[in-house]
Amino acid sequence: MKLTGREAKRHVERPIEGVAGTLLFGPDPAETAARRERLARALAGEDGELVRLAGPAVQRDPAALSDALRSRGFFSARTVVVIEGAGDGVAKAVEAALEDLRGGDAALVVSAGDLKPKGALRKLFEAHAQLAAVGVYSEPPDREEIAAMLKAARIASWSPEAMDALAALAEGMEAEEFRALIEKLALYLGEGEGALRAEDVAACAPAQLEAELDELVAAVAKGEVERLPIILRRLAAQGAAPTGLLIATSRHFRQAFEIASAPDGPEAAAGRARPPLFGPRRSLMVAHVRRLGREGIENALRALLEADLALRSPNPPPAQALVERTLMRLAMQARQRR
């Protein structure tokens, strides 16, 4: 049978009952291998045994596949045979070994490159009721998959805003890069340290995105109204979530408010700020505080808070449009005070 879409993705994590053999194929070797390993582990469970064979070796010696499927470890409940680097040449060996898959004690996982639709291997797996063929392509994970990845990384709970931020990031990141982000979040949060928040996602976001967010905050603070739409489009193309833009801007204005409230002036306050401010960031902060003053910064924080509350309301407005309007309004206010 041929599995596509959500059904194919679910099968990798929770194999369909009665499917004894699965072919994974696609143009991205790393992603195909990653899904192969997840499927093999899901089939084997805690007590199963993994037996690995190379595609060319199976093609040279078809009997090796049948022998592997019949093998049983002393303590293993199930044998899962994994064929890596397969091609159409292993189709006959798989077909000959189908009898060994019918007992339920063995399972087969085959990974290959970008196979042609009429090739022998795809035709065998797509036509047979006991086998499944899954094409692996560069599609971002959906929310259900992201939730499964978080749970696998021992992140037990998360806020809706954190899931929104992760879903947006997934749109613009490679699969391996996104998995690395999940692992980084698990280390950052720590096991049993509470629910994952959007602030945590923003803190662990890739460095390139962080640089773009810094540029966005600088444009708002300097009142660069013309540049702001360009930066917002770049961030949207990278998959930056509207909540992430709001968080980054609010963080800057909160620190600006602390510095503006200091009795000894913005320069001295910026020197002892936490997190520390260095170089251009420090100069930007001091200039921003002098331009807006304590009252102007307080008004900006009020506008950001109102936007945040609107996004959390039972019937929130379109997030992207709301955040962009808020940031544009703040930039125009900063421009008027030049």
GROMACS .gro file of N, CA and C in nm, residues 216-302:
model
  261
  216LEU      N    1   1.538   4.413   1.386
  216LEU     CA    2   1.400   4.459   1.398
  216LEU      C    3   1.386   4.556   1.515
  217VAL      N    4   1.438   4.519   1.631
  217VAL     CA    5   1.429   4.603   1.750
  217VAL      C    6   1.499   4.736   1.726
  218ALA      N    7   1.615   4.730   1.661
  218ALA     CA    8   1.689   4.853   1.631
  218ALA      C    9   1.608   4.945   1.540
  219ALA      N   10   1.541   4.888   1.440
  219ALA     CA   11   1.460   4.969   1.348
  219ALA      C   12   1.343   5.035   1.421
  220VAL      N   13   1.281   4.962   1.512
  220VAL     CA   14   1.171   5.019   1.590
  220VAL      C   15   1.223   5.131   1.679
  221ALA      N   16   1.336   5.107   1.747
  221ALA     CA   17   1.391   5.205   1.841
  221ALA      C   18   1.438   5.332   1.770
  222LYS      N   19   1.492   5.319   1.649
  222LYS     CA   20   1.543   5.434   1.575
  222LYS      C   21   1.435   5.505   1.495
  223GLY      N   22   1.316   5.443   1.487
  223GLY     CA   23   1.208   5.503   1.409
  223GLY      C   24   1.229   5.489   1.259
  224GLU      N   25   1.293   5.378   1.217
  224GLU     CA   26   1.320   5.356   1.073
  224GLU      C   27   1.197   5.291   1.008
  225VAL      N   28   1.096   5.374   0.984
  225VAL     CA   29   0.967   5.326   0.937
  225VAL      C   30   0.979   5.260   0.800
  226GLU      N   31   1.066   5.314   0.713
  226GLU     CA   32   1.078   5.260   0.577
  226GLU      C   33   1.141   5.120   0.578
  227ARG      N   34   1.238   5.098   0.668
  227ARG     CA   35   1.308   4.969   0.672
  227ARG      C   36   1.227   4.860   0.739
  228LEU      N   37   1.137   4.900   0.827
  228LEU     CA   38   1.066   4.802   0.909
  228LEU      C   39   0.990   4.697   0.826
  229PRO      N   40   0.914   4.735   0.722
  229PRO     CA   41   0.844   4.631   0.644
  229PRO      C   42   0.938   4.530   0.578
  230ILE      N   43   1.057   4.577   0.536
  230ILE     CA   44   1.155   4.487   0.473
  230ILE      C   45   1.204   4.383   0.574
  231ILE      N   46   1.235   4.430   0.694
  231ILE     CA   47   1.283   4.339   0.799
  231ILE      C   48   1.173   4.240   0.837
  232LEU      N   49   1.050   4.289   0.848
  232LEU     CA   50   0.938   4.201   0.883
  232LEU      C   51   0.917   4.093   0.778
  233ARG      N   52   0.933   4.128   0.651
  233ARG     CA   53   0.918   4.028   0.544
  233ARG      C   54   1.028   3.923   0.553
  234ARG      N   55   1.151   3.965   0.583
  234ARG     CA   56   1.261   3.870   0.597
  234ARG      C   57   1.236   3.774   0.713
  235LEU      N   58   1.188   3.828   0.824
  235LEU     CA   59   1.160   3.744   0.940
  235LEU      C   60   1.048   3.646   0.911
  236ALA      N   61   0.945   3.692   0.841
  236ALA     CA   62   0.834   3.602   0.806
  236ALA      C   63   0.883   3.490   0.715
  237ALA      N   64   0.975   3.522   0.623
  237ALA     CA   65   1.029   3.419   0.533
  237ALA      C   66   1.110   3.315   0.609
  238GLN      N   67   1.169   3.355   0.723
  238GLN     CA   68   1.247   3.261   0.805
  238GLN      C   69   1.158   3.183   0.901
  239GLY      N   70   1.029   3.213   0.902
  239GLY     CA   71   0.939   3.141   0.990
  239GLY      C   72   0.928   3.198   1.129
  240ALA      N   73   0.967   3.325   1.149
  240ALA     CA   74   0.958   3.386   1.281
  240ALA      C   75   0.811   3.404   1.320
  241ALA      N   76   0.775   3.360   1.438
  241ALA     CA   77   0.637   3.371   1.485
  241ALA      C   78   0.608   3.514   1.530
  242PRO      N   79   0.485   3.564   1.509
  242PRO     CA   80   0.449   3.697   1.557
  242PRO      C   81   0.472   3.713   1.707
  243THR      N   82   0.444   3.607   1.784
  243THR     CA   83   0.469   3.614   1.928
  243THR      C   84   0.617   3.635   1.958
  244GLY      N   85   0.705   3.576   1.876
  244GLY     CA   86   0.848   3.594   1.895
  244GLY      C   87   0.890   3.738   1.871
  245LEU      N   88   0.831   3.804   1.771
  245LEU     CA   89   0.861   3.945   1.745
  245LEU      C   90   0.817   4.031   1.863
  246LEU      N   91   0.701   4.000   1.916
  246LEU     CA   92   0.648   4.075   2.030
  246LEU      C   93   0.737   4.056   2.153
  247ILE      N   94   0.781   3.932   2.175
  247ILE     CA   95   0.866   3.902   2.291
  247ILE      C   96   0.999   3.977   2.281
  248ALA      N   97   1.061   3.973   2.163
  248ALA     CA   98   1.191   4.039   2.146
  248ALA      C   99   1.180   4.190   2.166
  249THR      N  100   1.076   4.251   2.113
  249THR     CA  101   1.058   4.395   2.127
  249THR      C  102   1.025   4.432   2.271
  250SER      N  103   0.940   4.353   2.335
  250SER     CA  104   0.903   4.379   2.475
  250SER      C  105   1.025   4.368   2.565
  251ARG      N  106   1.113   4.272   2.538
  251ARG     CA  107   1.233   4.255   2.618
  251ARG      C  108   1.320   4.382   2.613
  252HIS      N  109   1.333   4.440   2.493
  252HIS     CA  110   1.412   4.562   2.476
  252HIS      C  111   1.349   4.677   2.553
  253PHE      N  112   1.217   4.695   2.540
  253PHE     CA  113   1.150   4.807   2.605
  253PHE      C  114   1.147   4.793   2.758
  254ARG      N  115   1.139   4.670   2.808
  254ARG     CA  116   1.144   4.651   2.953
  254ARG      C  117   1.280   4.694   3.008
  255GLN      N  118   1.386   4.655   2.935
  255GLN     CA  119   1.520   4.695   2.980
  255GLN      C  120   1.537   4.846   2.967
  256ALA      N  121   1.479   4.903   2.861
  256ALA     CA  122   1.487   5.047   2.842
  256ALA      C  123   1.416   5.121   2.956
  257PHE      N  124   1.303   5.066   3.001
  257PHE     CA  125   1.229   5.129   3.110
  257PHE      C  126   1.311   5.128   3.240
  258GLU      N  127   1.379   5.017   3.267
  258GLU     CA  128   1.464   5.009   3.386
  258GLU      C  129   1.575   5.115   3.380
  259ILE      N  130   1.635   5.129   3.261
  259ILE     CA  131   1.744   5.225   3.245
  259ILE      C  132   1.691   5.368   3.255
  260ALA      N  133   1.573   5.392   3.196
  260ALA     CA  134   1.514   5.526   3.202
  260ALA      C  135   1.474   5.565   3.344
  261SER      N  136   1.447   5.466   3.428
  261SER     CA  137   1.404   5.493   3.566
  261SER      C  138   1.521   5.514   3.661
  262ALA      N  139   1.642   5.490   3.615
  262ALA     CA  140   1.759   5.502   3.703
  262ALA      C  141   1.786   5.649   3.734
  263PRO      N  142   1.818   5.683   3.859
  263PRO     CA  143   1.839   5.824   3.896
  263PRO      C  144   1.970   5.883   3.845
  264ASP      N  145   2.067   5.797   3.811
  264ASP     CA  146   2.199   5.848   3.772
  264ASP      C  147   2.219   5.856   3.621
  265GLY      N  148   2.113   5.851   3.544
  265GLY     CA  149   2.124   5.871   3.400
  265GLY      C  150   2.139   5.742   3.322
  266PRO      N  151   2.103   5.746   3.192
  266PRO     CA  152   2.103   5.624   3.110
  266PRO      C  153   2.241   5.564   3.086
  267GLU      N  154   2.345   5.648   3.076
  267GLU     CA  155   2.478   5.592   3.049
  267GLU      C  156   2.524   5.502   3.165
  268ALA      N  157   2.510   5.551   3.285
  268ALA     CA  158   2.553   5.473   3.401
  268ALA      C  159   2.465   5.349   3.417
  269ALA      N  160   2.335   5.366   3.397
  269ALA     CA  161   2.243   5.252   3.411
  269ALA      C  162   2.270   5.146   3.306
  270ALA      N  163   2.301   5.189   3.183
  270ALA     CA  164   2.330   5.092   3.076
  270ALA      C  165   2.457   5.014   3.107
  271GLY      N  166   2.550   5.075   3.181
  271GLY     CA  167   2.674   5.008   3.214
  271GLY      C  168   2.657   4.892   3.311
  272ARG      N  169   2.552   4.895   3.391
  272ARG     CA  170   2.530   4.787   3.487
  272ARG      C  171   2.407   4.702   3.451
  273ALA      N  172   2.356   4.718   3.329
  273ALA     CA  173   2.235   4.646   3.287
  273ALA      C  174   2.259   4.496   3.285
  274ARG      N  175   2.154   4.421   3.311
  274ARG     CA  176   2.155   4.275   3.303
  274ARG      C  177   2.032   4.230   3.225
  275PRO      N  178   2.050   4.157   3.115
  275PRO     CA  179   2.177   4.111   3.059
  275PRO      C  180   2.263   4.229   3.012
  276PRO      N  181   2.396   4.212   3.010
  276PRO     CA  182   2.486   4.323   2.978
  276PRO      C  183   2.463   4.378   2.837
  277LEU      N  184   2.493   4.506   2.822
  277LEU     CA  185   2.484   4.573   2.692
  277LEU      C  186   2.623   4.614   2.649
  278PHE      N  187   2.662   4.580   2.526
  278PHE     CA  188   2.795   4.613   2.476
  278PHE      C  189   2.783   4.679   2.339
  279GLY      N  190   2.882   4.760   2.306
  279GLY     CA  191   2.897   4.814   2.172
  279GLY      C  192   2.773   4.881   2.117
  280PRO      N  193   2.734   4.845   1.992
  280PRO     CA  194   2.619   4.909   1.928
  280PRO      C  195   2.488   4.894   2.007
  281ARG      N  196   2.470   4.778   2.074
  281ARG     CA  197   2.347   4.760   2.152
  281ARG      C  198   2.338   4.863   2.265
  282ARG      N  199   2.450   4.887   2.330
  282ARG     CA  200   2.450   4.985   2.439
  282ARG      C  201   2.423   5.125   2.387
  283SER      N  202   2.488   5.161   2.276
  283SER     CA  203   2.466   5.294   2.217
  283SER      C  204   2.321   5.311   2.174
  284LEU      N  205   2.265   5.205   2.113
  284LEU     CA  206   2.125   5.210   2.070
  284LEU      C  207   2.032   5.230   2.189
  285MET      N  208   2.056   5.156   2.296
  285MET     CA  209   1.970   5.165   2.413
  285MET      C  210   1.974   5.304   2.475
  286VAL      N  211   2.093   5.361   2.491
  286VAL     CA  212   2.106   5.495   2.551
  286VAL      C  213   2.036   5.599   2.465
  287ALA      N  214   2.057   5.590   2.333
  287ALA     CA  215   1.993   5.687   2.242
  287ALA      C  216   1.841   5.672   2.245
  288HIS      N  217   1.795   5.548   2.253
  288HIS     CA  218   1.651   5.523   2.256
  288HIS      C  219   1.589   5.580   2.384
  289VAL      N  220   1.654   5.557   2.496
  289VAL     CA  221   1.603   5.609   2.624
  289VAL      C  222   1.599   5.761   2.621
  290ARG      N  223   1.703   5.825   2.570
  290ARG     CA  224   1.706   5.972   2.564
  290ARG      C  225   1.599   6.025   2.469
  291ARG      N  226   1.574   5.952   2.361
  291ARG     CA  227   1.477   5.999   2.262
  291ARG      C  228   1.334   5.991   2.315
  292LEU      N  229   1.298   5.876   2.376
  292LEU     CA  230   1.160   5.856   2.419
  292LEU      C  231   1.133   5.904   2.561
  293GLY      N  232   1.232   5.891   2.649
  293GLY     CA  233   1.208   5.925   2.788
  293GLY      C  234   1.125   5.817   2.857
  294ARG      N  235   1.117   5.830   2.989
  294ARG     CA  236   1.047   5.728   3.069
  294ARG      C  237   0.900   5.717   3.029
  295GLU      N  238   0.835   5.830   3.006
  295GLU     CA  239   0.693   5.828   2.972
  295GLU      C  240   0.669   5.763   2.836
  296GLY      N  241   0.752   5.797   2.739
  296GLY     CA  242   0.736   5.738   2.606
  296GLY      C  243   0.758   5.587   2.607
  297ILE      N  244   0.857   5.541   2.683
  297ILE     CA  245   0.883   5.397   2.692
  297ILE      C  246   0.768   5.326   2.763
  298GLU      N  247   0.712   5.392   2.867
  298GLU     CA  248   0.599   5.334   2.939
  298GLU      C  249   0.478   5.319   2.846
  299ASN      N  250   0.455   5.418   2.761
  299ASN     CA  251   0.345   5.410   2.664
  299ASN      C  252   0.367   5.296   2.565
  300ALA      N  253   0.493   5.277   2.523
  300ALA     CA  254   0.525   5.169   2.430
  300ALA      C  255   0.501   5.034   2.496
  301LEU      N  256   0.541   5.019   2.621
  301LEU     CA  257   0.518   4.893   2.693
  301LEU      C  258   0.368   4.866   2.708
  302ARG      N  259   0.290   4.972   2.728
  302ARG     CA  260   0.145   4.954   2.739
  302ARG      C  261   0.088   4.902   2.607
   0.00000   0.00000   0.00000
